[in-house]
XYZ file of C-alpha atoms in Angstrom:
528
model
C -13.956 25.999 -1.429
C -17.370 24.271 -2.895
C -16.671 20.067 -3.091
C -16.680 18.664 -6.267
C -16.920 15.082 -5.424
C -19.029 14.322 -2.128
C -19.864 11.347 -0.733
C -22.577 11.247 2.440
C -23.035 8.575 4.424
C -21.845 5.971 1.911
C -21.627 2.653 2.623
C -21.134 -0.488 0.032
C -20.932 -4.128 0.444
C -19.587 -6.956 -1.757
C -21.572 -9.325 -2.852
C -19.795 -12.392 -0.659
C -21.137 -9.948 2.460
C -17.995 -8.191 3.157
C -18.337 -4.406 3.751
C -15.647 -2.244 2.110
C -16.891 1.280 2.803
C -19.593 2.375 5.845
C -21.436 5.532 6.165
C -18.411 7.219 4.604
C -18.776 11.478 4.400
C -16.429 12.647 2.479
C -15.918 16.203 0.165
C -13.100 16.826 -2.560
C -12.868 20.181 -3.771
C -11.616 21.427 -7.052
C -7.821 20.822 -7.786
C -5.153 17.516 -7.343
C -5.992 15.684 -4.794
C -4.562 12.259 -3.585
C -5.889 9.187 -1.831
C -3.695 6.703 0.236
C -4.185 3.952 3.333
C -3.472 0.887 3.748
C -4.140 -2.323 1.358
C -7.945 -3.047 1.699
C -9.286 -0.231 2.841
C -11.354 0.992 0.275
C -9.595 3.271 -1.820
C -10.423 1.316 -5.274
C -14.067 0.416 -4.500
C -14.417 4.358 -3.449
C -13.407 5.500 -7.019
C -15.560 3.041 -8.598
C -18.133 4.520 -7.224
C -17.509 7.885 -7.849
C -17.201 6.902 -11.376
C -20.433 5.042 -11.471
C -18.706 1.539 -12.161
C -20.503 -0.109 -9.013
C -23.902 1.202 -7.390
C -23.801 2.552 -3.404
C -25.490 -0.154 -1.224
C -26.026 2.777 0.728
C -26.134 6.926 1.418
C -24.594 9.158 -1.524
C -21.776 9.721 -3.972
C -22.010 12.927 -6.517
C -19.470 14.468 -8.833
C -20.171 17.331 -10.849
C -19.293 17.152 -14.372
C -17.692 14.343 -16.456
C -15.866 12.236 -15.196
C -12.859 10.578 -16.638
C -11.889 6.901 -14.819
C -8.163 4.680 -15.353
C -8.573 1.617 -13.362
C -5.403 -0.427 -11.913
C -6.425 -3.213 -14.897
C -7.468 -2.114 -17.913
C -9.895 -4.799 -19.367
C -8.908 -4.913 -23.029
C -9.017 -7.253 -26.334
C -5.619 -8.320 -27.818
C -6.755 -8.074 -30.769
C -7.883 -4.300 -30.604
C -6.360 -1.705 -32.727
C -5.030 1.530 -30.704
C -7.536 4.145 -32.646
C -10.419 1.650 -31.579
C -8.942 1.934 -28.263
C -8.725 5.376 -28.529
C -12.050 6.112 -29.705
C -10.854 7.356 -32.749
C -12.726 5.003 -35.498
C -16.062 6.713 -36.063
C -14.678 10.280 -35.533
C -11.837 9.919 -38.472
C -13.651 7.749 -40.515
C -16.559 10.437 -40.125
C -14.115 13.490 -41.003
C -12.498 11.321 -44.195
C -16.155 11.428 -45.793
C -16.859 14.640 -45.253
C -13.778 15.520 -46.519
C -15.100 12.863 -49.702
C -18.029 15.395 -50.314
C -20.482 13.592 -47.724
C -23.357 16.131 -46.308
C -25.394 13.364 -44.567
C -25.771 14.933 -40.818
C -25.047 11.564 -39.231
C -21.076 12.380 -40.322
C -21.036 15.723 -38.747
C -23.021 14.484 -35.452
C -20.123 12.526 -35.451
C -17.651 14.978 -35.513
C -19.045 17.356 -33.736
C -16.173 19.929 -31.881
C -13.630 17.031 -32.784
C -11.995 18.655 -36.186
C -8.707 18.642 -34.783
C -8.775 15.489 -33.507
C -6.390 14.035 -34.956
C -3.977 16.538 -34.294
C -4.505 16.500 -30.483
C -4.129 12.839 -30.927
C -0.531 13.548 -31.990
C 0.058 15.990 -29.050
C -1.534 13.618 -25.852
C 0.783 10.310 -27.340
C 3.742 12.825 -27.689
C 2.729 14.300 -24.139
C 2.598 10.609 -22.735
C 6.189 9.838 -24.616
C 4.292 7.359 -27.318
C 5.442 7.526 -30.226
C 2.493 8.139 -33.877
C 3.281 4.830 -35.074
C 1.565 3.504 -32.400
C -1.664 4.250 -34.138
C -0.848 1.706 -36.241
C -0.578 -1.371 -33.866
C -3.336 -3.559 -31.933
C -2.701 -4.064 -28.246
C -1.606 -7.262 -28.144
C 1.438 -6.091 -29.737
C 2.325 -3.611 -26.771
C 3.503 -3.535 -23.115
C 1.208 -3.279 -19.978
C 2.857 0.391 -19.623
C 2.162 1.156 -22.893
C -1.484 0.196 -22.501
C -1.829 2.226 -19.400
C -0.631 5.324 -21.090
C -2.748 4.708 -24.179
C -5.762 4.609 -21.882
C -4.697 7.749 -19.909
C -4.639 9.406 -23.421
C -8.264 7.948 -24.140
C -9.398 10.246 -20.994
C -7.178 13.201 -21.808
C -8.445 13.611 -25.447
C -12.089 13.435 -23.668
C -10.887 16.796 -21.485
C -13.115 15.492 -18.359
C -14.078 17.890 -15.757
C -13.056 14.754 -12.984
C -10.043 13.007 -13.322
C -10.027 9.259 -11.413
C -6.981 7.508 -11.670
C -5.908 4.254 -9.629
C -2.537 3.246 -9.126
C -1.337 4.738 -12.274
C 2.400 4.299 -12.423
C 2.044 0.735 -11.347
C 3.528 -1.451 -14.272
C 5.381 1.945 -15.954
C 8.950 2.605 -16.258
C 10.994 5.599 -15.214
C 10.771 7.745 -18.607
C 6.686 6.845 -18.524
C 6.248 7.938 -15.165
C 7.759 11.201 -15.841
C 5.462 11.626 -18.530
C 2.589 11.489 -15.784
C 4.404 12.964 -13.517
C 4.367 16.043 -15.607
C 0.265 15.114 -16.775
C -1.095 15.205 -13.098
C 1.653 18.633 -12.085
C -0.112 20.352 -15.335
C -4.149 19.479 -14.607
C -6.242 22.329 -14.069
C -9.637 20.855 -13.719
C -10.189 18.259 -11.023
C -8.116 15.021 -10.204
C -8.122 11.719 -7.748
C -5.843 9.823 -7.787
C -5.091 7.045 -5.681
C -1.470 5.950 -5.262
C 1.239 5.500 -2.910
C 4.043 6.564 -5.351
C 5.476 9.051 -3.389
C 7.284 11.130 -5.977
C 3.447 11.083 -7.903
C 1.696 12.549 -4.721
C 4.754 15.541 -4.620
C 2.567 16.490 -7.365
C -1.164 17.020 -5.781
C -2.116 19.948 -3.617
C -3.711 17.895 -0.596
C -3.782 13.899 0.645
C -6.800 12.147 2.190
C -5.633 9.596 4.030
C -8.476 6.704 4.063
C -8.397 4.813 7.752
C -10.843 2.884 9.692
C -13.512 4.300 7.498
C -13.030 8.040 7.702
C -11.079 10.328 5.414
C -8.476 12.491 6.955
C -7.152 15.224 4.843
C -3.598 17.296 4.812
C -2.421 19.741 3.167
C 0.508 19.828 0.172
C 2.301 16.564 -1.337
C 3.896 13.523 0.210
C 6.598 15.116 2.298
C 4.153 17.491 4.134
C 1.673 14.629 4.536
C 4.176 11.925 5.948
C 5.995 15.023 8.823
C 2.029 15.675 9.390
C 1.535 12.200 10.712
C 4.612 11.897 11.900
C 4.078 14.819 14.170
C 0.421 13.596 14.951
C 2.313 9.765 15.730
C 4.644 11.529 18.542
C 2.351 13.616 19.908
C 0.061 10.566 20.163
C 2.990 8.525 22.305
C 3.774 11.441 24.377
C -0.234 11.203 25.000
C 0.006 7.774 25.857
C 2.565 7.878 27.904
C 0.753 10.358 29.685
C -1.858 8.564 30.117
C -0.474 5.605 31.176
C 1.236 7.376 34.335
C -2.155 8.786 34.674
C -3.447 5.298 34.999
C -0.916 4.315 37.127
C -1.514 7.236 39.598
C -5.179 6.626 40.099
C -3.900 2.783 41.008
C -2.377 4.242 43.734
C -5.165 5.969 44.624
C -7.437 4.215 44.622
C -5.290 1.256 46.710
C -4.517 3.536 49.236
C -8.190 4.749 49.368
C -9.132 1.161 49.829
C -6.384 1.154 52.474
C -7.486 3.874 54.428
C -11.306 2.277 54.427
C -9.932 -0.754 55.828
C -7.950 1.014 59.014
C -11.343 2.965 59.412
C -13.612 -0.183 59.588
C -10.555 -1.930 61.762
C -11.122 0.979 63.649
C -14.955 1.032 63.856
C -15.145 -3.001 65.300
C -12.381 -2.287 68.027
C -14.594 0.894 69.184
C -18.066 -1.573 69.002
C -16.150 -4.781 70.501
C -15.271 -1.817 73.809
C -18.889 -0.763 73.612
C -17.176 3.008 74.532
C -20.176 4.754 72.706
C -23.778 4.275 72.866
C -25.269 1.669 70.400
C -27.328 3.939 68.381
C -23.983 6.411 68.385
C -22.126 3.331 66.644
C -25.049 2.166 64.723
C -24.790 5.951 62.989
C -21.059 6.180 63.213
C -21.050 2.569 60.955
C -23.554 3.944 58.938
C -22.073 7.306 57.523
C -18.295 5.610 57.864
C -20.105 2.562 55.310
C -21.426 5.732 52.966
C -18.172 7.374 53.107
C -16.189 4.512 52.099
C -18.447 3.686 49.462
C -18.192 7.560 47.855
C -14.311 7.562 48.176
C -14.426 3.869 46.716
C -16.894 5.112 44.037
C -14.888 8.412 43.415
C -11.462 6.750 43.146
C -12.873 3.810 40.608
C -14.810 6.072 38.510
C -11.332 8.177 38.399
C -9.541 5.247 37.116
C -11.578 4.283 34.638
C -11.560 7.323 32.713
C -8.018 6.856 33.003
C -8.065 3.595 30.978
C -10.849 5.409 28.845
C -7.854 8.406 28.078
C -5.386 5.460 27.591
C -7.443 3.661 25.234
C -8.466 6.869 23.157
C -5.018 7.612 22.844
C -3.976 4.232 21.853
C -6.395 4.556 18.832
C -4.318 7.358 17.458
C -1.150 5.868 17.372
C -0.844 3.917 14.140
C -0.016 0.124 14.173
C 3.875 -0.083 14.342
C 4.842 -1.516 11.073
C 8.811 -2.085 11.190
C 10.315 -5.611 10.936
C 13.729 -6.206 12.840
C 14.256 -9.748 12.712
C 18.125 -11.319 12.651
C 18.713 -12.675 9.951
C 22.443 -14.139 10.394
C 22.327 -17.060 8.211
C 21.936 -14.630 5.421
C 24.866 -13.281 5.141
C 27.775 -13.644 2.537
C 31.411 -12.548 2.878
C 32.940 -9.612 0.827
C 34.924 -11.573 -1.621
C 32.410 -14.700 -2.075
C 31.031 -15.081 -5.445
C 27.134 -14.767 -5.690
C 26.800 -15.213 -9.374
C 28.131 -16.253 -12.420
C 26.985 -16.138 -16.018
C 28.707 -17.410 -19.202
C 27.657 -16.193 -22.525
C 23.956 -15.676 -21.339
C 21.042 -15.174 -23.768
C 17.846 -14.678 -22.440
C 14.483 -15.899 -24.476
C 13.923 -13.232 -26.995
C 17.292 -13.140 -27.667
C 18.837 -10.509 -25.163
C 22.574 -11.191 -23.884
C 23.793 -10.703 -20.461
C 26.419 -10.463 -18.582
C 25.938 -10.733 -14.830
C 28.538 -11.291 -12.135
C 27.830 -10.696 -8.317
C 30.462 -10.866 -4.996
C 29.672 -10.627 -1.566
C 26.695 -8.644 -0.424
C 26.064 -6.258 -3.318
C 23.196 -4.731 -4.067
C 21.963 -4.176 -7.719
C 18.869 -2.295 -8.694
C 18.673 -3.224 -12.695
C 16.496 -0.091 -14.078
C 14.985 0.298 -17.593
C 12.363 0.163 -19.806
C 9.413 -2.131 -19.727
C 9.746 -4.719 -22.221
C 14.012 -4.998 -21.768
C 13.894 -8.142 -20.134
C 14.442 -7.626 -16.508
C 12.046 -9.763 -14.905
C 12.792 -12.366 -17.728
C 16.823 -12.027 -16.410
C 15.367 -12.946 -12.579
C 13.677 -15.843 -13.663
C 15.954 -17.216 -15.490
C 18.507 -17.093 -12.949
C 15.984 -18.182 -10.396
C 15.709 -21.696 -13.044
C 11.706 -20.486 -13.621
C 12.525 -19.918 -17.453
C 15.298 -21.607 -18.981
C 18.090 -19.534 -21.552
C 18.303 -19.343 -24.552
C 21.462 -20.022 -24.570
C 24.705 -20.121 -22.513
C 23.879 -20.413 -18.309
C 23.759 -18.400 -15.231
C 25.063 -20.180 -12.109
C 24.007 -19.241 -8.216
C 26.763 -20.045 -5.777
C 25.083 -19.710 -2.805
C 21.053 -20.743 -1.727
C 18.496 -18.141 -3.335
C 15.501 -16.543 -2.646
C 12.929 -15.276 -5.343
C 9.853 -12.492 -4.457
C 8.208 -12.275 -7.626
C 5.509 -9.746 -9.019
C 3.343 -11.746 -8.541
C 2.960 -13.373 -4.829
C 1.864 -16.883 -6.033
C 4.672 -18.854 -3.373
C 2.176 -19.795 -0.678
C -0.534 -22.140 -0.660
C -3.632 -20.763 -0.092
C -5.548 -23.199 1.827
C -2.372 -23.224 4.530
C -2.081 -20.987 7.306
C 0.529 -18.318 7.463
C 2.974 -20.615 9.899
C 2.483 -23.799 8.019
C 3.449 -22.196 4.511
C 6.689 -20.779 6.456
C 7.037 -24.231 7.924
C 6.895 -26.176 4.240
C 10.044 -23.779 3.217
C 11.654 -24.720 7.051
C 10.884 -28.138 7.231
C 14.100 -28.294 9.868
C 13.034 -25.317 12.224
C 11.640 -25.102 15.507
C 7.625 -24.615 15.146
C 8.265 -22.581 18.524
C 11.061 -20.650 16.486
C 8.821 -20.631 13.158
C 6.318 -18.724 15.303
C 8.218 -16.439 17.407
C 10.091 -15.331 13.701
C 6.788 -14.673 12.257
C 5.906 -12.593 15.339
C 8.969 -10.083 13.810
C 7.182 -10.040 10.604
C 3.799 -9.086 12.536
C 2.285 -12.436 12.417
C 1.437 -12.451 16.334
C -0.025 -14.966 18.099
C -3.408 -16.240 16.326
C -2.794 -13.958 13.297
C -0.033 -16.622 12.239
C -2.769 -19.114 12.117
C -4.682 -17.264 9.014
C -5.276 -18.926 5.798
C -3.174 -17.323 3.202
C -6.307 -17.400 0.902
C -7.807 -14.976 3.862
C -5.243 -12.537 3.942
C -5.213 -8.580 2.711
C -3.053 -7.717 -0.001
C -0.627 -6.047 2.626
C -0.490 -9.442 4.901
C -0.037 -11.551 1.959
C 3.288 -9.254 1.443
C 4.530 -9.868 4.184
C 4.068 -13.615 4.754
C 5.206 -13.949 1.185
C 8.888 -11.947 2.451
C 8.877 -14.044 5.564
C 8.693 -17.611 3.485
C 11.671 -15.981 1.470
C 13.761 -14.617 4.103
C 12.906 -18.041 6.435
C 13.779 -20.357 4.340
C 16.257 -22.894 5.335
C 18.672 -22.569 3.946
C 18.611 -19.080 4.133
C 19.041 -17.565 0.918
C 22.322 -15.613 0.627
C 20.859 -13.709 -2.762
C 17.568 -12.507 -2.669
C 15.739 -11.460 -6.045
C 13.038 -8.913 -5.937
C 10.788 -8.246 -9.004
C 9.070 -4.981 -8.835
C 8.620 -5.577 -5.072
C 6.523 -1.645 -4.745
C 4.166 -2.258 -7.053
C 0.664 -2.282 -5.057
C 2.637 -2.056 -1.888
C 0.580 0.770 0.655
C 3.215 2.851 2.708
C 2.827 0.321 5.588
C 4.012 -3.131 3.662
C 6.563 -0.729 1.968
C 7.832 0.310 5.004
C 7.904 -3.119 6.252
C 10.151 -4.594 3.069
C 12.394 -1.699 3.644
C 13.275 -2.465 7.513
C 13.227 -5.961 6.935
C 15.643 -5.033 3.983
C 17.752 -3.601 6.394
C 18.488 -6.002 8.825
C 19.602 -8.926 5.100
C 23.115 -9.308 4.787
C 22.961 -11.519 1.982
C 23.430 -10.375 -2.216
C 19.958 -7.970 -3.704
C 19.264 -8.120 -7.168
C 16.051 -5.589 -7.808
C 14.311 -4.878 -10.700
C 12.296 -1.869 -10.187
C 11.206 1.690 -11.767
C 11.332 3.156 -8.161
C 14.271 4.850 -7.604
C 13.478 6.066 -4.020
C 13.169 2.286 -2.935
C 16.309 1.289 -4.318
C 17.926 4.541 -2.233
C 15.890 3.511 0.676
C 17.714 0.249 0.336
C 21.140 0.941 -0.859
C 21.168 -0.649 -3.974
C 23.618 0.628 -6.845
C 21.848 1.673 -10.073
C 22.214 -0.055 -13.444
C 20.638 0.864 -16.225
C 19.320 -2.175 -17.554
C 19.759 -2.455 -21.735
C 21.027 -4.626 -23.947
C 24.235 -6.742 -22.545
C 24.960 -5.008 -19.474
C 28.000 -5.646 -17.866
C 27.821 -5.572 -13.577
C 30.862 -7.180 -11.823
């Protein structure tokens, strides 16, 4: 199958020095195809320069045909109508004269092939679940969903051979993800897309998985990707196992090799000290018994260390383990304790609620962007005050918002833990943040330093280690730009809180992962 992206030897480096991408080779044939790894390694710079967005420092990057790019932020004016957005303007306002009694060429230059644009206008919004009025608001007036799928339909409506999309469902709600859920199952030319929405990628035909520089590819959707490295993660411990005893066995080797060469020297001083041989008979006897030792010494060491080499070449193919168990007992409420109250609640903008929690329930609040779900956290969090009426935590709370703006960034990971802990052990602080992965020196890291993925999870472990420990913990679209390994990571350390959830989220496998109760999040709601 002939590659319609390829990359050779590509390499690029920020402009502060760092390098993001080096000597990458990489081909993409024809068809869906989907990019993952972990937070920082490349994914986003790579499609930038497939699209032409940013120039190679070095080596190759070639796709055939147009190419069509989303980016995770859409850089756009408030102010700007949707048909501007759209690229609609000139080719309407071209048609219109023409359809005045215009012949000047310019108009139908314009035009060109597009004389039933505005129809397939109609058909990509309805495709995308936006309604035709839209065409009659600016962006400013619309939500960051909304925006995304406007600029998907930009791309569609431009039929590109090369589809690039990047993180795609992050900001959308469940009825707009469906939508592209349905877009990417229903391309036929070629697609990119770079995600680690795992019902999205059920929808590609193949999964490069981008690691330590080098693209490793498998075949079908998410599920046969993640039992493909599954497979590939036990086969690697059985190897290291293996090689381990392996290492362990030319040890023993090689000490009783180094044994055996000491009873023979032993040996060859108790025969010169009785002078029972000739001297030039012991002079050659010392000789070839120095050589031998030295071979068997030389054969036995040499045997070890490929041992260690095998070891350490398996060791490279086991993945980093990722999983957080950390007690976590001060966390937890009893069954019949209440968690939270509200009394005739209205949130800014108007929208009522009605919110009671007991004991360790978990809520996952799901709906459409714009209903007020992150508003509802905050406000019960005291970060935006109500409109009117109150909502009243009962026991100590913890708040992971969208965004991760809790830690300072000129403080090390164990010092911003410390600030919400001022009580706690530093020893303690430390070996805690060693459960969360922070080991040894990697505690010590600025904040400001940090990958998106570390920043997670020191962000969760200021939460979760607060003192006091928060008995309800509030999660605002905790997936978004999470890679499988910090997702992973929230989920086991998920596991082991015994305290009250309240999620808002669009991702309905993370709130089964967790074991949170879905409520459809409109106007009102009642939970209690």
């Amino acid at each position: 199958m002939s590659a319609v992206i390829s990359c050779g030897a590509l390499t690029y480096t920020h402009p502060d020095g760092s390098v993001a991408l080096d000597g990458l080779d990489m081909l993409v044939p024809a068809g869906r195809s989907g990019l993952v790894g972990v937070n920082g390694s490349g994914k986003s710079t790579l499609l930038k320069l497939i699209a032409g967005e940013l120039r190679p420092t070095s080596g190759m990057v070639h796709a055939s045909g147009e190419i069509g790019y989303l980016p995770q932020d859409l850089t756009i004016r408030a102010d700007q109508s949707v048909p501007d957005l759209l690229g609609l303007t000139p080719v309407l306002a071209a048609i219109e004269a023409i359809e005045n009694g215009s012949t000047d060429q310019t108009d139908f230059d314009t035009v060109g092939d597009d004389w039933d644009l505005a129809e397939r206008v109609r058909a990509e919004l309805d495709r995308l679940g936006l309604p035709s009025a839209v065409l009659d608001r600016s962006l400013g007036e619309l939500s960051g969903g909304e925006v995304i799928r406007l600029g998907l339909a930009r791309l569609l409506l431009r039929r590109p051979d090369v589809l690039l999309l990047d993180e795609p469902t992050n900001n959308l709600d469940g009825e707009s993800r469906r939508h592209l859920y349905d877009v990417v199952s229903a391309w036929q030319r070629t697609l990119l897309v770079v995600s680690h929405d795992r019902e999205l990628l059920e929808h590609v035909e193949r999964i490069g998985d981008l690691r330590d520089g080098d693209v490793t590819w498998y075949g079908g959707g998410y599920s046969d990707y993640a039992a493909a490295v599954a497979a590939e993660q036990e086969a690697a411990a059985q190897a290291i196992s293996t090689a381990k005893a392996e290492v362990r066995r030319e040890r023993r080797d090689l000490a009783e090799a180094e044994r055996v060469i000491a009873q023979r020297r032993r040996y060859g001083a108790k025969m010169q000290a009785n002078k029972r041989e000739p001297k030039i008979v012991m002079g050659l006897r010392k000789r070839a018994a120095q050589e031998s030792a030295a071979a068997l010494k030389q054969t036995q060491t040499d045997r070890l260390e490929r041992a260690r080499e095998n070891l350490d070449e398996a060791q490279t193919r086991l993945r980093a383990d990722r999983s957080i168990r950390i007690d976590l007992p001060g966390t937890e409420v009893p069954a019949g304790r209440v968690v939270l109250t509200t009394e005739q609640l209205v949130l800014r903008h108007g929208v009522p609620a009605h919110l009671d929690l007991r004991g360790p329930q978990r809520v996952g609040l799901v709906g459409p962007n714009g209903s007020g779900k992150t508003t509802l956290l905050h406000t019960i969090a005291g970060r935006i005050p109500a409109a009117e009426g109150s909502a009243t935590v009962h026991v100590p709370l913890g708040l992971l918002p969208q965004r991760l703006d809790l830690l300072d960034d000129s403080l090390s990971v164990a010092d911003n833990v410390a600030r919400r802990a001022p009580h706690a052990d530093v020893n303690a602080v430390r070996a805690r943040l060693a459960r969360f992965l922070f080991r040894g020196n990697a505690a010590d890291k600025l904040v400001g330093a940090l990958s998106g993925g570390e920043r997670f999870r020191a962000t969760l472990a200021a939460v979760l280690l607060a003192d006091p420990a928060p008995q309800l913990l509030l999660l605002d679209e905790p997936t978004n730009n999470l890679d499988f390994a910090s997702y992973d990571a929230l989920v086991s350390a998920l596991a082991e809180y015994r305290g009250a959830v309240l999620v808002a989220s669009h991702d309905l496998g993370f709130l089964e992962d967790i074991g949170a109760a879905q409520v459809d999040w409109r106007p009102d709601p009642v939970i209690g």
